[in-house]
Short mmCIF file of C-alpha atoms in Angstrom, two decimals:
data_model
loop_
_atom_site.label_atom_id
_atom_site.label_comp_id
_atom_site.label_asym_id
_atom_site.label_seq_id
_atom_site.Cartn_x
_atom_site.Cartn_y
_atom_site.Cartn_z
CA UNK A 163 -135.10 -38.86 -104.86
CA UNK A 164 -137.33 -40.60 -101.88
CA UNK A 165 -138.05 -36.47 -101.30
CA UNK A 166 -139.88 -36.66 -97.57
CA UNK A 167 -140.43 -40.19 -95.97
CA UNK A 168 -141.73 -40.84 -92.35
CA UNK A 169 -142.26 -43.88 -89.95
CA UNK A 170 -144.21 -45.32 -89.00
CA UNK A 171 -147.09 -44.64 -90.94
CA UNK A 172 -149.82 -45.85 -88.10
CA UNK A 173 -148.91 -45.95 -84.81
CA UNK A 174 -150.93 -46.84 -81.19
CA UNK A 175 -149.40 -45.43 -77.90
CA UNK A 176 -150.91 -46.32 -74.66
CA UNK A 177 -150.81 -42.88 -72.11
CA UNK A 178 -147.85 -42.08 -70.67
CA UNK A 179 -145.72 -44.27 -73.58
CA UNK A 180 -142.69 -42.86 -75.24
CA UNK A 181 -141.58 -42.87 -78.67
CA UNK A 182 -139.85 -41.25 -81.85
CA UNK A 183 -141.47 -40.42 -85.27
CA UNK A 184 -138.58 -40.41 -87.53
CA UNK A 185 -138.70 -37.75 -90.81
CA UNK A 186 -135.83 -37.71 -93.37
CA UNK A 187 -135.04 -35.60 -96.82
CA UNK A 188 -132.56 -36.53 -99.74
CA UNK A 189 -132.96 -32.95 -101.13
CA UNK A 190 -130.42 -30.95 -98.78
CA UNK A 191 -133.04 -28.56 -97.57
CA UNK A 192 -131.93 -26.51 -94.64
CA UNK A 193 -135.56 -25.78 -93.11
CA UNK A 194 -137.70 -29.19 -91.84
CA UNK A 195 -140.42 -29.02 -89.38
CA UNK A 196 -143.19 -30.53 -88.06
CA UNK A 197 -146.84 -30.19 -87.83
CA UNK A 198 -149.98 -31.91 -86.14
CA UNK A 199 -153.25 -32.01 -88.40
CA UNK A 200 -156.39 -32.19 -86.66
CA UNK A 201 -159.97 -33.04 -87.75
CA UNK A 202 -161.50 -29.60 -89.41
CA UNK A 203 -158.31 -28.47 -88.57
CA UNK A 204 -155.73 -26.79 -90.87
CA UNK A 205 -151.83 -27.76 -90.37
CA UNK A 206 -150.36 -26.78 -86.97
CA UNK A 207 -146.57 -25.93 -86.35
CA UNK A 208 -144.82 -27.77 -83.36
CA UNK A 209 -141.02 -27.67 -83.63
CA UNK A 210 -138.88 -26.10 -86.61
CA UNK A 211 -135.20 -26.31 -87.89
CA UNK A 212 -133.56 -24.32 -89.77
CA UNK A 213 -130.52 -26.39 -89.97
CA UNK A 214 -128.56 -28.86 -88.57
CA UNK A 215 -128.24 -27.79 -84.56
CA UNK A 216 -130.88 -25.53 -84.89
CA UNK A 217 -134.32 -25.61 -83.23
CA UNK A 218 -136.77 -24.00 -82.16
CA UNK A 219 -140.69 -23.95 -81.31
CA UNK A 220 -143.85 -23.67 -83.14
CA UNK A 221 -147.43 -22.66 -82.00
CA UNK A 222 -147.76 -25.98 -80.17
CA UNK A 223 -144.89 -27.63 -78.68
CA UNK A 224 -145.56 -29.00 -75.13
CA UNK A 225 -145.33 -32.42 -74.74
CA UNK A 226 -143.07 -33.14 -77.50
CA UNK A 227 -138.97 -32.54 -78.11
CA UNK A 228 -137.32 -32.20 -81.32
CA UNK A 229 -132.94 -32.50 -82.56
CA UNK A 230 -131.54 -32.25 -85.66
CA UNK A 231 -127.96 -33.32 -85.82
CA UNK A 232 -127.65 -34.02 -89.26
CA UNK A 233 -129.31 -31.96 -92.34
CA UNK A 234 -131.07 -35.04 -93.60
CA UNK A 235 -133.00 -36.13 -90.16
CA UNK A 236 -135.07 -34.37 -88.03
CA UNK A 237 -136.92 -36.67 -85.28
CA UNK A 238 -140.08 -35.56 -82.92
CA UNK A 239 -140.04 -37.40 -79.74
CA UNK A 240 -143.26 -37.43 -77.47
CA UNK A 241 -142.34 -37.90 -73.85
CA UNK A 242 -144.98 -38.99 -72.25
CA UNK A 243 -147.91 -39.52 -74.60
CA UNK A 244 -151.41 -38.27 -73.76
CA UNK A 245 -154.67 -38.96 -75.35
CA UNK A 246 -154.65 -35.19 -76.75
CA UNK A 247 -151.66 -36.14 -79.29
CA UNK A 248 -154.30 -38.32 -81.29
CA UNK A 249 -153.79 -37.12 -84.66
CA UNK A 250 -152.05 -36.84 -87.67
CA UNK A 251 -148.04 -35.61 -87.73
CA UNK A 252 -146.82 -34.50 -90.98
CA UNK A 253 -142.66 -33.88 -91.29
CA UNK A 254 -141.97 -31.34 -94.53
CA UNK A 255 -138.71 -29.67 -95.65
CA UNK A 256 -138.11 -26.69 -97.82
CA UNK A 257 -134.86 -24.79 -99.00
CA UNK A 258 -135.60 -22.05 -96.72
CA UNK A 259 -137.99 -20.47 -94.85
CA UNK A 260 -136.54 -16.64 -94.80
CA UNK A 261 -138.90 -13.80 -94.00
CA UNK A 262 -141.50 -13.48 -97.46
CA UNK A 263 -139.74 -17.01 -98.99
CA UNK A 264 -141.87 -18.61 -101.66
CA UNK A 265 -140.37 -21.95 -101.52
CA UNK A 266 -142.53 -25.10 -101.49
CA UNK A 267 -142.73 -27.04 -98.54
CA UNK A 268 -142.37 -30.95 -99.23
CA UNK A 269 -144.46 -32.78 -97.15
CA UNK A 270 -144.33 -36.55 -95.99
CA UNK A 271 -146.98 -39.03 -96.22
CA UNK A 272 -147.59 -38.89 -92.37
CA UNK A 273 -147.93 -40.36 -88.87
CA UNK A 274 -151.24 -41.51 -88.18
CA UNK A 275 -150.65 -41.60 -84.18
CA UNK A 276 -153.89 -43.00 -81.60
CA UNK A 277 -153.04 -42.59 -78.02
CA UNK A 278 -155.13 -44.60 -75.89
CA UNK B 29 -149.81 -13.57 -85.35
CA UNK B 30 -151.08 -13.35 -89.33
CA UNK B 31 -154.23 -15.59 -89.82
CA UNK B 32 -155.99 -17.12 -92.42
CA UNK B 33 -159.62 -18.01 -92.53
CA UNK B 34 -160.66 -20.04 -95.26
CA UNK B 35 -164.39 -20.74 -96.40
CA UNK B 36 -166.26 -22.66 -96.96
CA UNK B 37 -165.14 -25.57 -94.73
CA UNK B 38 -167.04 -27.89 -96.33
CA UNK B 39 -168.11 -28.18 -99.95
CA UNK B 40 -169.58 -31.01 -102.01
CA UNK B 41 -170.74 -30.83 -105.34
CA UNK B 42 -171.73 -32.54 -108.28
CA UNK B 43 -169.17 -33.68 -111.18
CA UNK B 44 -169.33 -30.54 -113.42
CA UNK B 45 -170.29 -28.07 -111.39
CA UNK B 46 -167.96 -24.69 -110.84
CA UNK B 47 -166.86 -23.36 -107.34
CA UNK B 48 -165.03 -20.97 -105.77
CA UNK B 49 -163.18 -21.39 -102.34
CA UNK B 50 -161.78 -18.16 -100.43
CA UNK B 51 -158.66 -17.09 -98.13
CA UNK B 52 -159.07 -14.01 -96.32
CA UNK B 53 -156.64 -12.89 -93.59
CA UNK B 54 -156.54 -8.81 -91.86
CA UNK B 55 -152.82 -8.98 -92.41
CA UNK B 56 -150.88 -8.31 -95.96
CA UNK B 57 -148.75 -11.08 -97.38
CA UNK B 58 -146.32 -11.04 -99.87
CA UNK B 59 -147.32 -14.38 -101.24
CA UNK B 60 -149.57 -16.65 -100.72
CA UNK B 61 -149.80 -20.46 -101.72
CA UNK B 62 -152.30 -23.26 -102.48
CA UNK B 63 -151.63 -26.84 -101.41
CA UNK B 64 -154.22 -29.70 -101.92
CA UNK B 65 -154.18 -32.94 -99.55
CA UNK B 66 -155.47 -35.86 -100.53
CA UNK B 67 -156.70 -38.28 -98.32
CA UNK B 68 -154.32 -40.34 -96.01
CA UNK B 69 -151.61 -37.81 -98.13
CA UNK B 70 -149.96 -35.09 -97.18
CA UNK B 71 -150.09 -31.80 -98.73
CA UNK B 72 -148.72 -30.89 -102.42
CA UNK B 73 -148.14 -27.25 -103.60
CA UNK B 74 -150.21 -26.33 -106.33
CA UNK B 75 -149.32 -22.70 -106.78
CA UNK B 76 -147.75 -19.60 -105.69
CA UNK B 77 -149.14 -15.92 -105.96
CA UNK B 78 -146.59 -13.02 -105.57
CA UNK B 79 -148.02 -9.65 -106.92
CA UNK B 80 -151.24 -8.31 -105.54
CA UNK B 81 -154.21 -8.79 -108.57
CA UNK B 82 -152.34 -11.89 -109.87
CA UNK B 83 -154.03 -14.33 -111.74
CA UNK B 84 -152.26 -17.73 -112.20
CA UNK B 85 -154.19 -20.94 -113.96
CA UNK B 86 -153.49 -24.30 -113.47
CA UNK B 87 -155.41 -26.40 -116.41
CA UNK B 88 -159.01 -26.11 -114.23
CA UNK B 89 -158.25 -24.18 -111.61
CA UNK B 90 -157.87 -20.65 -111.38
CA UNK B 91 -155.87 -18.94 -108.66
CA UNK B 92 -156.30 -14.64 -107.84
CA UNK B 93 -154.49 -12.89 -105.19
CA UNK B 94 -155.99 -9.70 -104.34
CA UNK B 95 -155.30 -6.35 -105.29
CA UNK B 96 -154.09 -5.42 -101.51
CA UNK B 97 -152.63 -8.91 -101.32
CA UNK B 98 -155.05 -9.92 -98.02
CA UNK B 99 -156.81 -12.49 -99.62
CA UNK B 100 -156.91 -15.21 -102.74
CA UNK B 101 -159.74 -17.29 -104.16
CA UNK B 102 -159.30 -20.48 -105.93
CA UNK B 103 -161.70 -21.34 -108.44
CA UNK B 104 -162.41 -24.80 -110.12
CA UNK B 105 -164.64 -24.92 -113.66
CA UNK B 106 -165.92 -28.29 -114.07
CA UNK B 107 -164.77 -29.88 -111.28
CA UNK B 108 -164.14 -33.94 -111.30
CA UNK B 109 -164.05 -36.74 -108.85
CA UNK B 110 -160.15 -36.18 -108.65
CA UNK B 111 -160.69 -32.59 -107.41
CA UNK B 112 -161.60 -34.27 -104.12
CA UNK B 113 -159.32 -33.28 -101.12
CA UNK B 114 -158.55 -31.08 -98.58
CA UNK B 115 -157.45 -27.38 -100.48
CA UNK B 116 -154.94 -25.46 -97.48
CA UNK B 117 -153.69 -21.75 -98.34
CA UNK B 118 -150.75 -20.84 -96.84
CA UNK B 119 -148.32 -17.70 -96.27
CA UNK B 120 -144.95 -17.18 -95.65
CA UNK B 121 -143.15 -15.98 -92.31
CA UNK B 122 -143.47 -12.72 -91.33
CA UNK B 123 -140.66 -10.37 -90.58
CA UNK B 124 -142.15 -10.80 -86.71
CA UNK B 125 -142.81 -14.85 -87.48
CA UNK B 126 -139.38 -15.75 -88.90
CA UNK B 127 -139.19 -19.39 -89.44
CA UNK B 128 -143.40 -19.93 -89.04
CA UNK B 129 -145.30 -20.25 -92.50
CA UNK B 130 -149.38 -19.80 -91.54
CA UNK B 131 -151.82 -22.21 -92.53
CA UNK B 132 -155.28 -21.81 -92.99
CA UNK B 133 -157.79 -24.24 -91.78
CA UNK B 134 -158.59 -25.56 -95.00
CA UNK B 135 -161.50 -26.41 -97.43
CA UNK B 136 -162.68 -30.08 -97.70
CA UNK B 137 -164.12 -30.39 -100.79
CA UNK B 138 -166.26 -33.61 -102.11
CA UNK B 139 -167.07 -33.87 -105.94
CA UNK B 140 -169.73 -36.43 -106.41
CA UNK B 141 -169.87 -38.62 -109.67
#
């Protein structure tokens, strides 16, 4: 199993640029989602799925849109990119994510994204 | 919203020295986990703690959830070079957070040869 993979893995955007940061899973997990990582920062949630067809938002979603048609993918588009989306975007899947679940979140390697 | 403030945020220390690193939230949870991030890597579960007073060890490091299930400590004995990374607690959703596991704002910790 590949588990989590992303791409790209670095990434440069000049403001106002488009683009797609592409997450898959081999491991048929229903829940994926996506989080931004900040310097000093912890892990912060932007969009969620909880299955094919089903999205919804995080704690910090503006600026960026989300789909998952298939169980496997689950893309994050930014539509018009902005110096404030510097960071680091992390994709991670898990077999649920039910009220009290102790399942372990898979994480991918990561988007290192600079907007300029 | 359940939080979770973790301290220190910074730590370095010497090769084979002990520490102790702490996750304290207001808000009860019925579990709690440890992930550690190394650098330019994303996060990796190291353990899970379900029943308040818990004590779980993983070779080095010692996990404890507290008794009332607000807070856990993770503790390192003799800590090495390849302790280095970024140590994240994390809880589960909440009955009024479906979907929305909480993350702490981690602690960086540096072990110096």
């Amino acid at each position: 199993n590949a588990g989590v993979t992303q791409t790209p893995k670095f990434q440069v955007l000049k403001t106002g640029q488009s683009m797609t940061l592409q997450c898959a899973q081999d491991m048929n997990h229903e829940y994926m989602s996506w989080y931004r990582q900040d310097p000093g920062m912890g892990l912060r949630l932007i969009h969620y799925s909880v299955g094919a067809g089903i999205t919804d938002q995080g704690e910090v979603p503006n600026g960026y849109n989300v789909s998952r048609s298939t169980t496997e993918d689950f893309p994050l588009r930014l539509l018009s990119a902005a110096p404030s989306q510097t960071s680091v975007y992390f994709c991670a899947s898990s077999y649920s994510i039910n009220y009290g679940a102790t399942d372990t979140q898979y994480f991918g390697p990561g988007t290192r994204l600079t907007v300029l | 919203t359940q939080l979770l403030e973790q301290s220190p945020q910074f730590l370095s220390i010497q090769e084979g020295e002990n520490l102790t690193v702490y996750c304290n939230s207001s808000s009860v949870f019925s579990s709690l986990q440890w992930y550690r991030q190394e650098p330019g890597e994303g996060p990796v579960l190291l353990v899970t703690v379900v029943t308040g007073g818990e004590v779980k060890k993983l070779k080095r490091l010692t996990f404890q959830f507290g008794d009332a299930r607000k807070d856990s400590s993770l503790h390192i004995t003799a800590a090495q070079p390849g302790d280095t990374g970024l140590y994240l607690c994390a809880g589960p959703p909440s009955n009024t957070n479906a979907g929305k596991s909480t993350f702490g704002d981690g602690t960086t910790l540096t072990v110096k040869p």
